[in-house]
CSV table of C-alpha atoms and ligand atoms in Angstrom, one decimal:
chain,number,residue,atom,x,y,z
A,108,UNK,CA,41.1,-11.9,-8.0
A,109,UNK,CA,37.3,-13.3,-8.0
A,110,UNK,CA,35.0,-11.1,-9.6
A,111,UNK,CA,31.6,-10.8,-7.0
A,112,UNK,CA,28.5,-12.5,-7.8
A,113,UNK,CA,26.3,-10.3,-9.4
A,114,UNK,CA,22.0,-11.5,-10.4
A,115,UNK,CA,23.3,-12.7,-13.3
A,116,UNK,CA,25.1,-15.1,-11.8
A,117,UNK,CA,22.2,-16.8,-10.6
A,118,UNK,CA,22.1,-19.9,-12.9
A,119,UNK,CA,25.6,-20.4,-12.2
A,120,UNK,CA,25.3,-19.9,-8.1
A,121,UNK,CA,22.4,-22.4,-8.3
A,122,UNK,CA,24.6,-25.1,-10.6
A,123,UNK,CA,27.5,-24.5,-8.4
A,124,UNK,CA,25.4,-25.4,-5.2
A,125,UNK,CA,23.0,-27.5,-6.1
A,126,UNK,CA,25.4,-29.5,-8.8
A,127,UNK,CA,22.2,-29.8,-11.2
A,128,UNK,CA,19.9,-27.8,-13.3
A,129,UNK,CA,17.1,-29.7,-15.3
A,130,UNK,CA,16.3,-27.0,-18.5
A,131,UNK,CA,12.7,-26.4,-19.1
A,132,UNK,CA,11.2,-28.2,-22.4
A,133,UNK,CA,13.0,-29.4,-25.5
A,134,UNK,CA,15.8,-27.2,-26.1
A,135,UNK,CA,18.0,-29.3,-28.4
A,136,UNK,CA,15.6,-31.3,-30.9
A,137,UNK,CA,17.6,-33.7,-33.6
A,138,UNK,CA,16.4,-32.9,-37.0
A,139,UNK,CA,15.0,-35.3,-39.5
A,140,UNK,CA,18.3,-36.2,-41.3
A,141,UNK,CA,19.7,-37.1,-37.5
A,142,UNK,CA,17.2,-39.2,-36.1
A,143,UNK,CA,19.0,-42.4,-37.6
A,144,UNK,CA,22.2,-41.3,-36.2
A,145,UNK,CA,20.0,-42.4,-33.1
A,146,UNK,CA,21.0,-46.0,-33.2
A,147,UNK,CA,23.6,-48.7,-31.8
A,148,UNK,CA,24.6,-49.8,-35.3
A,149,UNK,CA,27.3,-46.8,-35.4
A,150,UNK,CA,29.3,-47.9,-32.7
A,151,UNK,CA,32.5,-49.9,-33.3
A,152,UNK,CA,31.6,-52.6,-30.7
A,153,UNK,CA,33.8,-52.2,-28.0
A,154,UNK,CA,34.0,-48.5,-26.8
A,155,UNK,CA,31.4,-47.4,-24.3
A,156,UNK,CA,30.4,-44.1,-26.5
A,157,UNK,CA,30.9,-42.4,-30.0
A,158,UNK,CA,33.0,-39.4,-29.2
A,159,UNK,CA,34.3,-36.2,-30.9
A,160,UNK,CA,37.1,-34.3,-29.5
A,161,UNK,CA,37.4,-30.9,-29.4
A,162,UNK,CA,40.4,-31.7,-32.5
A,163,UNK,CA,37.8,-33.1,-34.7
A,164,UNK,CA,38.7,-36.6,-34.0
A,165,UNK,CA,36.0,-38.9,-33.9
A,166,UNK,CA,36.8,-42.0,-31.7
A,167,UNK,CA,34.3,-45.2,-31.0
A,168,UNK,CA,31.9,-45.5,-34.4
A,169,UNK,CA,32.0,-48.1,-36.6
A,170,UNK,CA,34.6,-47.9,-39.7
A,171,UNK,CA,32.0,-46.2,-42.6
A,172,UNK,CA,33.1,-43.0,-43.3
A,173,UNK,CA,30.1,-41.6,-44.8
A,174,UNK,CA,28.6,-42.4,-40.9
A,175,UNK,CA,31.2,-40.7,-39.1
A,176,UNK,CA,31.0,-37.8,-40.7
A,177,UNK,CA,27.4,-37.1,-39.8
A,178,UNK,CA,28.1,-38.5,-36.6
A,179,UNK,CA,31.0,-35.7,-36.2
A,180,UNK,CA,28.0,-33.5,-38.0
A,181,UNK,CA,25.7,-34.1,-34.8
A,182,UNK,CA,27.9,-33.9,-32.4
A,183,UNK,CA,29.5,-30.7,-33.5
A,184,UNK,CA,26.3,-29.4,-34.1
A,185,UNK,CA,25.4,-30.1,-30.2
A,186,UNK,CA,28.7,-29.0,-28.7
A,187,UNK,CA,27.5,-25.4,-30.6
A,188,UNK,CA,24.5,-25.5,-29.0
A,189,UNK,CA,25.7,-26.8,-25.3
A,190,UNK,CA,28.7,-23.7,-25.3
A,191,UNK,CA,26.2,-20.7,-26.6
A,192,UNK,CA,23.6,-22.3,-23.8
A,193,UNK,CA,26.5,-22.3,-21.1
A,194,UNK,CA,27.9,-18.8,-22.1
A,195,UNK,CA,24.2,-17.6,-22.2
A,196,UNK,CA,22.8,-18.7,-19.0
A,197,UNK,CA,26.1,-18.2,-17.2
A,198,UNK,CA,27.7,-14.9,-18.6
A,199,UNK,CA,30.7,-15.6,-15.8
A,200,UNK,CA,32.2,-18.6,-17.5
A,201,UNK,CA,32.3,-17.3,-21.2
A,202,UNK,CA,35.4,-16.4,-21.2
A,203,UNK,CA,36.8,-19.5,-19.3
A,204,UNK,CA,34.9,-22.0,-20.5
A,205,UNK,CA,37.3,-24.9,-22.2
A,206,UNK,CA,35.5,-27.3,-24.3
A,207,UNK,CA,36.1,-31.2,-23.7
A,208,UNK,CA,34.5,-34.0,-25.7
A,209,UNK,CA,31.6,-34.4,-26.8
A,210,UNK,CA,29.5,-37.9,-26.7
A,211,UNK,CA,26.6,-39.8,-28.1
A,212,UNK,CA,25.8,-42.6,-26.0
A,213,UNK,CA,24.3,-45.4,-27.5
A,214,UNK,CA,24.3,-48.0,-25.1
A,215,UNK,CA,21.7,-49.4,-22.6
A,216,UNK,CA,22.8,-48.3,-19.2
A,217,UNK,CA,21.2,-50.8,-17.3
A,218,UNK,CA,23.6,-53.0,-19.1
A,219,UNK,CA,26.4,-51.4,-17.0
A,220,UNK,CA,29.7,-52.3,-17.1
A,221,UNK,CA,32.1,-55.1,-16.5
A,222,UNK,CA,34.6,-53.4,-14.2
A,223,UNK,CA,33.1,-52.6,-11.2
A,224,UNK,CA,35.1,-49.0,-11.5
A,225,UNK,CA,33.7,-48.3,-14.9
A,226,UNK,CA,30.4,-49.1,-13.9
A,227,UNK,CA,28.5,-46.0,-13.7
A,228,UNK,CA,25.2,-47.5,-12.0
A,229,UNK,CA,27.0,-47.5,-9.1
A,230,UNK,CA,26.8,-43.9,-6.8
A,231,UNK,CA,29.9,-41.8,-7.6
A,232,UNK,CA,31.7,-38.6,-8.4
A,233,UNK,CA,33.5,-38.1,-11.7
A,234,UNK,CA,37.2,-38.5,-11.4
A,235,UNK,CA,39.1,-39.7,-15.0
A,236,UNK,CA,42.4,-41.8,-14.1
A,237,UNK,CA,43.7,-40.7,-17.3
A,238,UNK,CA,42.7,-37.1,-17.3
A,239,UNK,CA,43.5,-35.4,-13.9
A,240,UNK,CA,41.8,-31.7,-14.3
A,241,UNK,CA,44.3,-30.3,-11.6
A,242,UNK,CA,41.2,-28.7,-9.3
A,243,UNK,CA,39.5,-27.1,-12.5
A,244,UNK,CA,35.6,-28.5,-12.7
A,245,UNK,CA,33.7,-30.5,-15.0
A,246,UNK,CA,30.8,-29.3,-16.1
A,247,UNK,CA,28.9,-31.5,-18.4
A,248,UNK,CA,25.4,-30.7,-20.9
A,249,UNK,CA,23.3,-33.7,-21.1
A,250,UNK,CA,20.2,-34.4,-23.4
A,251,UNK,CA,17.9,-37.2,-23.6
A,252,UNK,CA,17.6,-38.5,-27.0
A,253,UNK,CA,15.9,-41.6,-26.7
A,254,UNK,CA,13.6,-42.0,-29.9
A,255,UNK,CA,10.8,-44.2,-27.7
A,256,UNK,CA,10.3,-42.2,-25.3
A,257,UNK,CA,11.8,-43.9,-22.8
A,258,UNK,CA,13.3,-41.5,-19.4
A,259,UNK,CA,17.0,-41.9,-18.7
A,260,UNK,CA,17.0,-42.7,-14.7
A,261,UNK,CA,19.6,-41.4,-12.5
A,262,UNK,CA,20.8,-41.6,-8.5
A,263,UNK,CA,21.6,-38.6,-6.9
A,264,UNK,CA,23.4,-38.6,-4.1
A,265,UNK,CA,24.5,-37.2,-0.6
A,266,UNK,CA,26.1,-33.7,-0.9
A,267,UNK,CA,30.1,-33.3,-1.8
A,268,UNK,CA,31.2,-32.1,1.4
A,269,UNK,CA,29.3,-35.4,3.5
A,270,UNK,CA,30.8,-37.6,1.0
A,271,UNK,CA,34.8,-36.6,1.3
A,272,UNK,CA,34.4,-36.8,5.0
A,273,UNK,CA,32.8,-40.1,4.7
A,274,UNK,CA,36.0,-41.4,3.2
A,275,UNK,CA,38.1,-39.4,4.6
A,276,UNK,CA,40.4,-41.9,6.4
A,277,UNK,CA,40.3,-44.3,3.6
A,278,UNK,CA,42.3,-41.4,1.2
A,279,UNK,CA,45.8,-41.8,0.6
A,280,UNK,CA,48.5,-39.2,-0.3
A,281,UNK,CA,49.6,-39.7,-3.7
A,282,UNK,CA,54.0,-41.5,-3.6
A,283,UNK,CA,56.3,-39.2,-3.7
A,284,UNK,CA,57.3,-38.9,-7.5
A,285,UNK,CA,54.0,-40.7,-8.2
A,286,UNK,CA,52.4,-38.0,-10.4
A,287,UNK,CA,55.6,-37.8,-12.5
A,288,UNK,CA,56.0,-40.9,-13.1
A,289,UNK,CA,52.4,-41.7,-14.4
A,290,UNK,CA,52.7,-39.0,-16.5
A,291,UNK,CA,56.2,-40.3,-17.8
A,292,UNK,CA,54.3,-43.9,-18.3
A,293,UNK,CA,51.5,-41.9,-20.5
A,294,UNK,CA,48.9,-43.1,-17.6
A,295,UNK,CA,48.0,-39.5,-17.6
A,296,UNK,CA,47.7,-37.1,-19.8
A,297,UNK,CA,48.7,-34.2,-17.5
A,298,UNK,CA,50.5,-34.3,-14.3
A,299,UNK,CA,48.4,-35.8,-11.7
A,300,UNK,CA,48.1,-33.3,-8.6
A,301,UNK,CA,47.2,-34.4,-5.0
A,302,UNK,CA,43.7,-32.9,-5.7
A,303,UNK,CA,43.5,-35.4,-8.8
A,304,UNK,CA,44.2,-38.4,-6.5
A,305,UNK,CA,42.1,-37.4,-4.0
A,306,UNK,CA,39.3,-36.8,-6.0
A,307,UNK,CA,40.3,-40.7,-8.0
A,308,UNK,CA,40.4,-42.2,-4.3
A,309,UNK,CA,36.7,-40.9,-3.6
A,310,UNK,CA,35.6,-42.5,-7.0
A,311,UNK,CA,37.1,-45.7,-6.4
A,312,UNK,CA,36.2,-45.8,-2.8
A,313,UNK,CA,32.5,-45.1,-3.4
A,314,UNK,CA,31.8,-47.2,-6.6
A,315,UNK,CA,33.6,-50.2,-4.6
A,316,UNK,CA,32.1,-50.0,-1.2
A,317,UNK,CA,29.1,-52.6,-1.6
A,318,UNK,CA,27.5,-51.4,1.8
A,319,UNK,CA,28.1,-47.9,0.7
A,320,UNK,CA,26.2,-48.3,-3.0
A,321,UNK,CA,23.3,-50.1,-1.4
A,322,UNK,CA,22.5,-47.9,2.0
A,323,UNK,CA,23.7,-44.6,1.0
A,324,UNK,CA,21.0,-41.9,0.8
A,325,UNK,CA,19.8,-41.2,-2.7
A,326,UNK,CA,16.9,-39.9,-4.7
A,327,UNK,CA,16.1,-41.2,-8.4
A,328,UNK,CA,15.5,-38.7,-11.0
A,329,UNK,CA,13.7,-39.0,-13.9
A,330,UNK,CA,15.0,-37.2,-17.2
A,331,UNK,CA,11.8,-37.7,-19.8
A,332,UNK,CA,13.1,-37.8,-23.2
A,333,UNK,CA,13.7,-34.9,-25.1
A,334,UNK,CA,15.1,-33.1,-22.0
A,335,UNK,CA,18.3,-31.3,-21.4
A,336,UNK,CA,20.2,-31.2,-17.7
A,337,UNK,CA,23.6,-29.6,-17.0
A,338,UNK,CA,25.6,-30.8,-14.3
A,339,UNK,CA,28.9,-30.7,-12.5
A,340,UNK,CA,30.0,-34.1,-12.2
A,341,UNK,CA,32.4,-33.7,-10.1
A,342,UNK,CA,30.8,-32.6,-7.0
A,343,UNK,CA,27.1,-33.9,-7.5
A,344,UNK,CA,27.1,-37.9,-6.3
A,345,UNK,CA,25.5,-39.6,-9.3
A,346,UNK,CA,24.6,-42.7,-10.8
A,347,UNK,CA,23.2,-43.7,-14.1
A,348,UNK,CA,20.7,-46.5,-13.4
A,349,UNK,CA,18.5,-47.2,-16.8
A,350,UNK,CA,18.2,-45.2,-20.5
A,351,UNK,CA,19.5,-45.1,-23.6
A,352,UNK,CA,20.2,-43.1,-26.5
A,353,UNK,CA,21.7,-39.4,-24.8
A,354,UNK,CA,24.3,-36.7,-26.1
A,355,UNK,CA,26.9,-35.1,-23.7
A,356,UNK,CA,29.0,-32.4,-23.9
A,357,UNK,CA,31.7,-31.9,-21.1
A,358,UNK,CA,33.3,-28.7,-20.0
A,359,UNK,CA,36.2,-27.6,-17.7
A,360,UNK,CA,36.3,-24.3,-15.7
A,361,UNK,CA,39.2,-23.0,-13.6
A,362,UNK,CA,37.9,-22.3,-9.5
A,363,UNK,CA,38.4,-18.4,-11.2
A,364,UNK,CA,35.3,-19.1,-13.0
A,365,UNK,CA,33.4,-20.1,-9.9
A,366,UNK,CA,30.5,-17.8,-8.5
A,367,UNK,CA,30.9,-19.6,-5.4
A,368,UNK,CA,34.6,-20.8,-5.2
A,369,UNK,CA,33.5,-22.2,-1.8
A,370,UNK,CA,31.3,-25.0,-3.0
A,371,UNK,CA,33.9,-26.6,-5.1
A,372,UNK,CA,35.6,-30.2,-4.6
A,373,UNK,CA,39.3,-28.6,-4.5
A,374,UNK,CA,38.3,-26.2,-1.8
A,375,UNK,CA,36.0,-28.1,0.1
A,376,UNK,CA,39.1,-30.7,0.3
A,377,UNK,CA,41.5,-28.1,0.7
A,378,UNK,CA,40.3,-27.2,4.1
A,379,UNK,CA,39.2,-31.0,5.3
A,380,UNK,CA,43.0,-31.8,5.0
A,381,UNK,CA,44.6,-28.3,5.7
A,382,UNK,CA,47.0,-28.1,2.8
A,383,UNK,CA,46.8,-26.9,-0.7
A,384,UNK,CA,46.4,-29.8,-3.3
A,385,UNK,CA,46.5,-28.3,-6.7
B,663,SIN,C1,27.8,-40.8,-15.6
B,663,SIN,O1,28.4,-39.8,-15.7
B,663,SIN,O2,28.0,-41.5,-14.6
B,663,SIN,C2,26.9,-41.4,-16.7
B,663,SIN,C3,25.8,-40.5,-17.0
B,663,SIN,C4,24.9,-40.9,-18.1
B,663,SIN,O3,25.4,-41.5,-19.1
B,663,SIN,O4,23.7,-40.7,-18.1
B,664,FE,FE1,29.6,-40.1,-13.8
């Protein structure tokens, strides 16, 4: 059963519906031994971010062990903070909440990316190939550590609900056998659901619709540095335009978790097709 909204669920009615809440101030500051942390020289080249999963494992810095450990340091250190602010400001979630990975991005956004799917400048909802959630969210802590100064822009978008019907013709149902068989091939890393390739259809339709990314309404957002914003990716149409330097923390909830069950993706798709899907 779903536990009623009660006022102190207001921070997490307003997240749920509104997809984004900007936190007053400075609420995570790096201290002075992590300042250089701040810096592209970490990274191993190739991967888009420095990561730390919730095992410890420390994927995308540059081989110098002494590095990744204070890299792992940091990011540990912000993953604390992100789960004590989530389980404070939203009491509901505490005991749901499931931990993901936690990131330092490094790189110039602007720079984007050379697949037109991975390229996060472009308007979209998040949706992993490789990590279907099975209809729980993803809720994700950002902070803007950029040492200059500099903002990190963003795009926001139209809401969920206008978005899945603008596709809705375009979505196919996944093969039958499909999500097994992926998940036999180690595409995915649980079994895809057709609420996972739904929600991959409407990331893949949007980010590659050229018409869509330049007319579709949007309003730019500004995050000065130093600030915090928490997000759910999943239903909130965003794009990354310009920044660098920024740590993330994702999380996953179950609907259970939900204030407002009604405003999430697997719902809201649930009743545009008619038919369970995870
Ligand atoms: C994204 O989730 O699309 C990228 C967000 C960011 O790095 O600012
Ligand atoms: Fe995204």
């Amino acid at each position: 059963m779903i536990a009623a909204a009660s006022t102190t669920d207001n921070f997490a009615l307003t997240l749920e519906r509104e997809g984004l809440i900007v936190l007053p101030g400075q609420p995570f500051v790096l201290t002075t031994d992590e300042t250089d942390l701040v810096s592209p020289r970490f990274s191993d080249g190739q991967a888009k971010n420095i990561s730390l999963a919730p095992s410890g494992v420390v994927r995308g810095a540059a081989r110098d062990p002494t590095a990744q450990i204070r890299l792992a340091a940091l990011m540990a250190r912000y993953r604390a903070w992100a789960e004590s602010l989530i389980k404070a400001e939203a009491p509901r979630y505490a005991p749901w909440l499931e931990t993901g990975r936690t990131s330092l991005r490094t790189r110039e956004v602007a720079e984007g990316s050379k697949s037109p799917r991975g390229d996060d400048r472009r308007l979209h909802i998040d949706a992993f190939a490789s990590q279907p959630t099975g209809g729980r969210r993803i809720l994700r802590v950002f902070t803007n550590i950029n040492p200059a100064g500099e903002p990190r822009i963003w795009r926001m978008g139209e809401p969920f609900e206008t978005h899945a019907h603008r596709w809705a013709t375009r979505l196919r149902a996944p093969l039958p056998g499909e999500a097994w068989l992926l998940s036999r091939l180690g595409v995915t890393r649980a079994t895809r659901t057709p609420y996972d390739t739904l929600m991959l259809g409407l990331h893949d339709a949007s980010k590659l619709d050229v018409r869509y990314q330049r007319e579709a309404p949007r309003r730019e957002v500004a995050f000065p540095a130093g600030t915090s914003w928490i997000v759910y990716t999943d239903s909130t149409v965003h794009a990354a335009i310009r920044g660098q330097f920024c740590l993330e923390q994702t999380f996953y909830l179950p609907l259970e978790a939900m204030a407002d069950p009604q405003a999430a993706p697997a719902w809201i798709l649930e009743r545009m097709v008619g038919r369970r899907l995870c």
